[in-house]
Amino acid sequence: MMSTIAENLARMKVSLPKPAAPAAAYLPFVQSGKQLFVSGQLPFVEGRLSAVGLVGRDVELEAAKAAARHCAINILAQVQAAAGDLEKIARVVKLSVFVASAPGFAEQHLVANGASEFIAEAVGERGKHARAAVGVASLPLNAAVEVEAVIELA
Amino acid sequence: MMSTIAENLARMKVSLPKPAAPAAAYLPFVQSGKQLFVSGQLPFVEGRLSAVGLVGRDVELEAAKAAARHCAINILAQVQAAAGDLEKIARVVKLSVFVASAPGFAEQHLVANGASEFIAEAVGERGKHARAAVGVASLPLNAAVEVEAVIELA
Amino acid sequence: MMSTIAENLARMKVSLPKPAAPAAAYLPFVQSGKQLFVSGQLPFVEGRLSAVGLVGRDVELEAAKAAARHCAINILAQVQAAAGDLEKIARVVKLSVFVASAPGFAEQHLVANGASEFIAEAVGERGKHARAAVGVASLPLNAAVEVEAVIELA
């Protein structure tokens, strides 16, 4: 018997935060057909960014990977707000992972694993997703990582 | 009573330009189901880029925000060419805003507001969208901003 | 009479490689409705990256364009693995082309043409796509180019 996403999160000792309020003239998510587009999430933990600066200079790999996980937790919080129930996730379709990267840092895929592994563990088979991971020059508020998602709802 | 997008644009004194011709082996838009994917638009105004270089070094925040607005105007011009009538917009689903960023520039979200606020004012409720804003190293033709979109058509 | 994609590839003397195995906790592709989301592909040729470093400093334009073509070949290899038959491609909807760019390099659109022209030649009319091309700080494994795709299947 498969456990629910809520059961998985409880086992992982992850509480979903109150989703971040819409900033400015955009929304945290929009549904188009069955696809839920979740806006780029920053690694906010209790109102503060968990990792700030460039990965490979200001932020170590492990801290960046944890920040990617925080972004993914915030994505699930948005999905819960959008769908009401995480069990309505039919499939996590795609994650785009943007890593603020110091010159020469080339392990964006390992940073992104922090998001991918969290989603896979929390959501299970339906959580296995396509992905792109790239190294950007900088991110809003100097965040070290930003993750956006396309989720298919049932 | 809600005004049409054309009425909004007239009130805002915005004339949509002739949409940019396809450059090279790609198209300015492709429809998949109800979703219209609009290619990344640069801030061309009457054939010239309105902002060139890195934001935070060569381009001030306000000029970058204006450039993001120009990109969004060009997106609407493409939607008009694709759909024939802007009223066929069911929903602006997502904008991706790429800001060519100098080291340390961390206000990509404020730059992106130039696009988001224009779309919200011109398109109204149907214009409220999901968004990602990231700081990139550089953009084609040294443009300061590039915006791409997913639009749901009725 | 239109030739098949396989016939086009044979004429172009392109053999699709064995698609890259899923790395870590994500998949090379996920289908949502009719849309196949293909994960970001690097320019692997027989297990080695064809171009490494920053375009405009370590990699010349022509080599970067060739690398974009290699990424696109790897995308078609993934589509073949996903769909079983390339003729199931109804439309190449969108390519996102990420070019690892040295400061001041502003020809990402020309690099991206390496992917776009290959897809157009191999897939024909159904291969004409929307596109975004941006210059990023760095990419996984120090690859010079990464390309992801949305493909509509019949």
XYZ file of C-alpha atoms in Angstrom:
462
model
C 0.000 0.000 0.000
C 1.294 3.397 -0.957
C 1.419 6.105 1.636
C -0.083 9.514 0.972
C 2.073 12.559 0.388
C 0.935 13.897 3.765
C 2.109 10.650 5.403
C 5.420 10.880 3.596
C 5.909 14.472 4.738
C 5.081 13.504 8.312
C 7.611 10.667 8.185
C 10.166 13.107 6.733
C 9.270 15.567 9.540
C 8.469 18.274 6.995
C 5.696 20.731 7.755
C 4.573 22.721 4.760
C 4.778 26.434 5.493
C 2.033 28.934 4.829
C 2.614 29.607 1.137
C 4.297 32.902 0.294
C 1.793 35.622 -0.562
C 1.702 36.911 -4.128
C 4.383 39.577 -4.568
C 3.516 42.374 -6.982
C 1.421 41.844 -10.095
C 1.792 38.120 -10.453
C 0.377 35.026 -8.814
C 2.087 32.129 -7.063
C 0.348 29.667 -9.402
C -1.946 29.524 -12.412
C -3.762 26.470 -13.758
C -4.057 25.854 -17.507
C -6.060 22.747 -18.323
C -4.727 20.112 -15.957
C -1.337 21.802 -15.654
C -0.537 23.926 -12.640
C 2.276 26.391 -13.275
C 3.977 27.299 -9.993
C 5.949 30.541 -9.958
C 9.645 30.487 -9.186
C 10.075 29.776 -5.475
C 12.973 31.055 -3.409
C 14.443 29.149 -0.438
C 12.448 30.968 2.215
C 12.385 29.257 5.598
C 10.271 31.051 8.180
C 10.501 34.279 6.229
C 14.256 34.239 5.678
C 16.289 32.992 2.739
C 18.253 29.905 3.770
C 21.092 30.603 1.308
C 22.196 33.931 -0.119
C 24.903 34.708 -2.692
C 26.702 32.708 -5.348
C 27.104 28.966 -5.032
C 30.766 28.067 -5.324
C 31.866 31.315 -3.670
C 29.452 32.333 -0.882
C 27.453 29.121 -0.527
C 28.793 25.557 -0.239
C 27.320 22.733 -2.297
C 25.545 21.110 0.653
C 23.958 24.397 1.724
C 22.860 25.045 -1.856
C 21.356 21.577 -2.090
C 19.450 22.238 1.142
C 18.252 25.537 -0.328
C 16.968 23.725 -3.417
C 15.066 21.434 -1.058
C 13.572 24.480 0.665
C 12.413 25.805 -2.711
C 10.770 22.452 -3.409
C 9.021 22.472 -0.034
C 7.656 25.904 -0.932
C 6.456 24.524 -4.264
C 4.479 21.810 -2.485
C 3.029 24.468 -0.175
C 1.815 26.351 -3.242
C 0.365 23.181 -4.761
C -1.499 22.501 -1.553
C -2.915 26.037 -1.625
C -3.853 25.654 -5.289
C -5.344 22.170 -5.218
C -6.516 21.943 -1.625
C -5.149 18.415 -1.341
C -1.707 17.176 -2.357
C -3.261 13.868 -3.427
C -4.637 15.720 -6.436
C -1.118 15.689 -7.870
C -1.271 13.396 -10.885
C 2.318 14.067 -11.838
C 5.142 16.445 -11.133
C 5.927 17.182 -14.778
C 8.944 19.457 -14.732
C 11.217 21.400 -12.426
C 13.400 24.273 -13.620
C 16.230 24.854 -11.178
C 18.168 28.110 -11.365
C 21.390 28.197 -9.347
C 23.164 31.535 -8.752
C 26.653 30.415 -9.710
C 30.150 31.727 -9.144
C 32.453 31.623 -12.184
C 33.481 28.043 -12.816
C 30.869 26.406 -10.594
C 29.613 23.453 -12.616
C 27.596 21.296 -10.207
C 24.149 22.771 -10.746
C 22.842 19.225 -11.253
C 23.964 18.269 -7.742
C 22.348 21.382 -6.275
C 19.145 20.576 -8.164
C 19.140 17.079 -6.688
C 18.171 18.716 -3.406
C 14.830 19.612 -4.983
C 14.444 16.452 -7.044
C 15.204 14.044 -4.221
C 12.806 15.816 -1.885
C 10.006 15.724 -4.458
C 10.685 12.079 -5.268
C 10.631 11.096 -1.604
C 7.556 13.149 -0.714
C 5.454 12.493 -3.790
C 6.670 9.009 -4.760
C 6.313 7.641 -8.278
C 4.121 10.580 -9.320
C 6.966 12.847 -8.237
C 9.459 11.697 -10.845
C 9.913 14.657 -13.159
C 11.744 16.126 -16.120
C 14.238 18.802 -15.189
C 16.552 21.521 -16.365
C 19.291 22.894 -14.104
C 21.280 25.956 -15.107
C 23.714 28.369 -13.474
C 22.521 31.965 -13.508
C 24.302 35.234 -12.722
C 22.094 36.184 -9.796
C 18.569 35.809 -8.449
C 15.960 38.039 -6.796
C 16.936 39.147 -3.286
C 20.312 37.524 -3.848
C 18.828 34.061 -3.290
C 21.181 31.208 -4.110
C 18.530 29.007 -5.758
C 15.124 29.399 -7.424
C 12.882 26.538 -8.533
C 9.735 26.675 -10.669
C 7.440 23.772 -11.519
C 4.788 22.408 -13.828
C 2.489 19.994 -12.010
C -0.317 17.933 -13.576
C -3.403 17.737 -11.389
C -5.913 14.904 -11.522
C -18.583 46.204 -17.268
C -15.125 45.127 -18.211
C -13.284 46.930 -20.949
C -11.641 45.018 -23.765
C -7.892 44.656 -24.002
C -7.934 46.962 -27.030
C -9.778 49.587 -24.974
C -7.262 49.186 -22.161
C -4.359 49.617 -24.547
C -5.964 52.723 -26.050
C -6.457 54.198 -22.578
C -2.814 53.358 -21.793
C -1.805 54.979 -25.115
C -0.040 51.792 -26.200
C -0.059 50.869 -29.877
C 0.986 47.317 -30.553
C 3.848 47.241 -33.031
C 4.021 45.034 -36.094
C 5.253 41.799 -34.525
C 8.907 40.977 -35.097
C 9.429 38.648 -38.047
C 10.702 35.144 -37.360
C 14.478 35.207 -37.075
C 16.252 32.090 -38.326
C 14.796 28.621 -38.055
C 12.243 29.245 -35.370
C 8.839 30.850 -35.078
C 7.586 33.707 -32.921
C 4.824 31.477 -31.515
C 3.517 27.925 -31.621
C 0.160 26.689 -30.333
C -0.142 23.358 -28.528
C -3.704 22.533 -27.561
C -5.047 25.740 -26.084
C -1.596 26.943 -25.041
C 0.234 29.491 -27.137
C 3.986 29.458 -26.539
C 5.452 32.860 -27.404
C 9.181 32.939 -28.142
C 11.471 35.070 -26.019
C 10.850 38.719 -26.902
C 13.494 41.407 -26.679
C 12.741 45.063 -25.825
C 12.566 46.275 -29.406
C 10.903 49.659 -29.839
C 10.629 50.770 -33.462
C 13.394 48.409 -34.465
C 15.854 49.366 -31.750
C 16.539 47.787 -28.371
C 15.384 50.121 -25.609
C 17.985 48.874 -23.124
C 21.349 47.288 -23.839
C 23.925 45.869 -21.434
C 23.853 44.605 -17.881
C 21.264 45.846 -15.431
C 22.990 47.218 -12.345
C 25.982 48.415 -14.359
C 24.923 49.747 -17.769
C 21.175 49.993 -17.230
C 19.337 51.546 -14.277
C 16.446 49.761 -12.592
C 13.774 52.070 -14.031
C 15.119 51.708 -17.577
C 15.248 47.931 -17.150
C 11.673 47.913 -15.890
C 10.629 49.920 -18.942
C 12.477 47.413 -21.145
C 10.579 44.539 -19.517
C 7.380 46.436 -20.365
C 8.541 46.731 -23.984
C 9.121 42.965 -24.091
C 5.587 42.434 -22.787
C 4.150 44.791 -25.414
C 5.934 42.710 -28.045
C 4.442 39.560 -26.533
C 0.930 40.982 -26.923
C 1.771 41.924 -30.510
C 2.691 38.290 -31.152
C -0.497 37.067 -29.477
C -2.543 39.376 -31.677
C -0.771 38.003 -34.758
C -1.324 34.433 -33.546
C -4.925 34.676 -32.394
C -6.199 37.505 -34.573
C -7.994 39.061 -31.620
C -6.594 39.739 -28.158
C -9.999 38.913 -26.671
C -9.205 35.263 -27.407
C -6.805 35.338 -24.470
C -8.353 33.078 -21.854
C -5.422 33.457 -19.497
C -1.865 34.660 -19.423
C -0.448 31.534 -17.793
C 3.225 32.247 -17.231
C 5.945 34.765 -17.956
C 9.634 33.909 -17.784
C 11.692 37.057 -17.340
C 15.427 36.920 -18.018
C 17.387 39.952 -16.832
C 20.991 40.441 -17.991
C 22.508 41.170 -14.611
C 25.710 42.739 -13.372
C 27.430 40.920 -10.483
C 25.468 41.533 -7.321
C 22.319 42.883 -8.972
C 19.462 41.228 -7.091
C 16.298 43.066 -8.114
C 15.220 40.948 -11.052
C 11.752 40.759 -9.494
C 11.426 44.555 -9.681
C 12.564 44.565 -13.303
C 10.068 41.823 -14.083
C 7.287 43.900 -12.557
C 7.581 46.118 -15.633
C 6.234 43.228 -17.689
C 3.800 41.911 -15.092
C 2.201 45.267 -14.323
C 1.747 46.050 -18.005
C 0.117 42.683 -18.674
C -2.121 43.013 -15.620
C -3.242 46.504 -16.641
C -3.784 45.670 -20.286
C -5.334 42.231 -19.940
C -7.072 42.580 -16.571
C -8.006 39.589 -14.436
C -7.111 37.177 -17.244
C -3.663 38.750 -17.253
C -2.663 37.609 -13.790
C 0.084 35.081 -14.310
C 2.658 32.808 -12.745
C 6.213 34.011 -13.176
C 9.882 33.257 -12.832
C 12.477 36.036 -12.860
C 16.183 35.235 -13.025
C 19.420 37.105 -13.639
C 21.367 35.834 -16.625
C 24.908 36.509 -17.825
C 23.903 38.073 -21.129
C 21.209 38.001 -23.783
C 21.030 38.007 -27.580
C 22.174 41.302 -29.149
C 23.187 42.448 -25.676
C 19.547 43.121 -24.763
C 19.011 43.911 -21.087
C 15.796 41.892 -20.761
C 14.040 39.004 -22.511
C 10.533 37.759 -21.721
C 8.800 34.626 -22.951
C 5.190 33.603 -22.282
C 2.663 30.815 -22.185
C -0.830 32.077 -22.985
C -4.044 30.050 -22.874
C -6.412 30.858 -25.718
C -10.175 30.394 -25.565
C 5.779 13.377 -50.815
C 7.278 14.173 -47.445
C 10.105 12.067 -46.156
C 9.992 10.592 -42.670
C 12.184 11.916 -39.885
C 14.182 8.678 -40.036
C 14.760 9.244 -43.759
C 15.827 12.822 -43.096
C 18.262 11.712 -40.414
C 19.712 9.066 -42.749
C 20.179 11.679 -45.477
C 21.829 13.973 -42.917
C 24.025 11.025 -41.832
C 22.870 11.429 -38.219
C 22.505 8.319 -36.073
C 20.567 8.911 -32.896
C 22.621 7.816 -29.903
C 21.362 5.603 -27.111
C 19.573 8.198 -24.970
C 21.379 9.257 -21.808
C 20.235 7.309 -18.770
C 18.343 9.176 -16.067
C 20.807 10.859 -13.744
C 19.731 11.111 -10.097
C 16.140 11.581 -9.027
C 14.722 12.879 -12.256
C 13.694 11.479 -15.610
C 14.830 12.312 -19.132
C 11.222 12.990 -20.153
C 7.694 13.164 -18.765
C 4.466 13.288 -20.748
C 1.577 15.519 -19.663
C -1.446 15.195 -21.903
C -0.042 15.297 -25.407
C 3.008 17.306 -24.349
C 6.319 15.570 -23.823
C 8.678 17.561 -21.605
C 12.285 16.607 -22.381
C 14.841 17.362 -19.671
C 17.734 19.688 -20.408
C 20.153 17.846 -22.692
C 23.888 18.479 -22.712
C 26.065 18.163 -25.845
C 27.213 14.629 -25.160
C 28.729 12.862 -28.152
C 29.730 9.263 -27.456
C 29.848 9.932 -23.749
C 31.902 13.128 -23.901
C 30.826 16.761 -23.940
C 31.584 18.274 -27.347
C 32.094 21.782 -25.934
C 33.155 22.770 -22.434
C 33.530 26.228 -20.905
C 32.189 29.669 -21.709
C 31.203 30.591 -25.234
C 33.061 33.732 -26.276
C 36.095 32.817 -24.185
C 36.752 29.055 -24.243
C 34.446 28.033 -27.081
C 34.125 29.645 -30.526
C 30.748 30.426 -32.050
C 30.900 27.607 -34.610
C 31.830 25.029 -31.964
C 29.024 26.284 -29.729
C 26.557 26.048 -32.591
C 27.694 22.472 -33.197
C 27.215 21.758 -29.488
C 23.657 23.101 -29.669
C 23.083 20.702 -32.561
C 24.412 17.839 -30.423
C 21.966 18.786 -27.672
C 19.148 18.701 -30.220
C 20.237 15.282 -31.481
C 20.077 14.061 -27.883
C 16.584 15.532 -27.575
C 15.407 13.522 -30.580
C 17.020 10.423 -29.054
C 14.936 10.993 -25.930
C 11.778 11.539 -27.983
C 12.412 8.269 -29.795
C 12.818 6.496 -26.455
C 9.654 8.142 -25.130
C 7.387 7.725 -28.141
C 8.897 4.657 -29.768
C 8.619 6.279 -33.186
C 9.709 9.779 -34.193
C 6.727 9.975 -36.563
C 4.562 10.407 -33.456
C 5.900 13.963 -33.207
C 2.946 16.213 -33.955
C 4.901 19.375 -33.293
C 8.109 20.549 -31.725
C 6.516 23.241 -29.571
C 9.389 24.996 -27.847
C 13.130 24.846 -27.317
C 14.864 26.613 -24.441
C 18.527 27.108 -25.234
C 20.925 27.968 -22.407
C 24.368 29.126 -23.517
C 27.197 29.370 -20.956
C 28.411 32.843 -21.875
C 31.562 34.838 -21.278
C 31.025 38.475 -20.263
C 29.901 40.430 -23.299
C 29.026 37.435 -25.489
C 25.746 38.384 -27.160
C 25.176 35.851 -29.930
C 23.163 33.263 -28.052
C 20.613 33.361 -30.883
C 23.277 32.239 -33.363
C 24.385 29.439 -31.060
C 20.768 28.369 -30.666
C 20.372 28.209 -34.430
C 22.530 25.092 -34.277
C 19.673 23.353 -32.480
C 16.856 25.041 -34.388
C 18.266 24.367 -37.843
C 18.934 20.728 -37.027
C 15.382 20.224 -35.744
C 13.889 22.038 -38.727
C 15.887 19.923 -41.184
C 15.256 16.617 -39.428
C 11.621 17.085 -38.473
C 10.432 19.361 -41.284
C 7.363 21.574 -40.975
C 6.390 19.919 -37.683
C 9.820 20.899 -36.370
C 9.278 24.650 -36.522
C 9.210 25.792 -32.919
C 9.017 28.687 -30.506
C 12.276 29.402 -28.738
C 14.048 31.288 -26.016
C 17.839 31.653 -26.019
C 19.658 33.106 -23.034
C 23.231 33.403 -21.806
C 23.834 31.751 -18.450
C 26.757 31.891 -16.023
C 27.614 28.193 -16.224
C 26.058 24.795 -16.811
C 26.303 21.318 -15.274
C 29.674 19.628 -15.885
C 30.863 22.898 -17.436
C 28.930 22.171 -20.638
C 28.819 25.087 -23.065
C 25.176 24.578 -24.064
C 22.025 22.959 -22.671
C 18.729 22.583 -24.543
C 15.339 21.502 -23.207
C 12.172 20.935 -25.220
C 8.412 20.656 -25.189
C 7.173 18.316 -27.922
C 3.546 17.618 -28.822
C 2.902 13.979 -29.633
C 0.078 12.778 -31.873
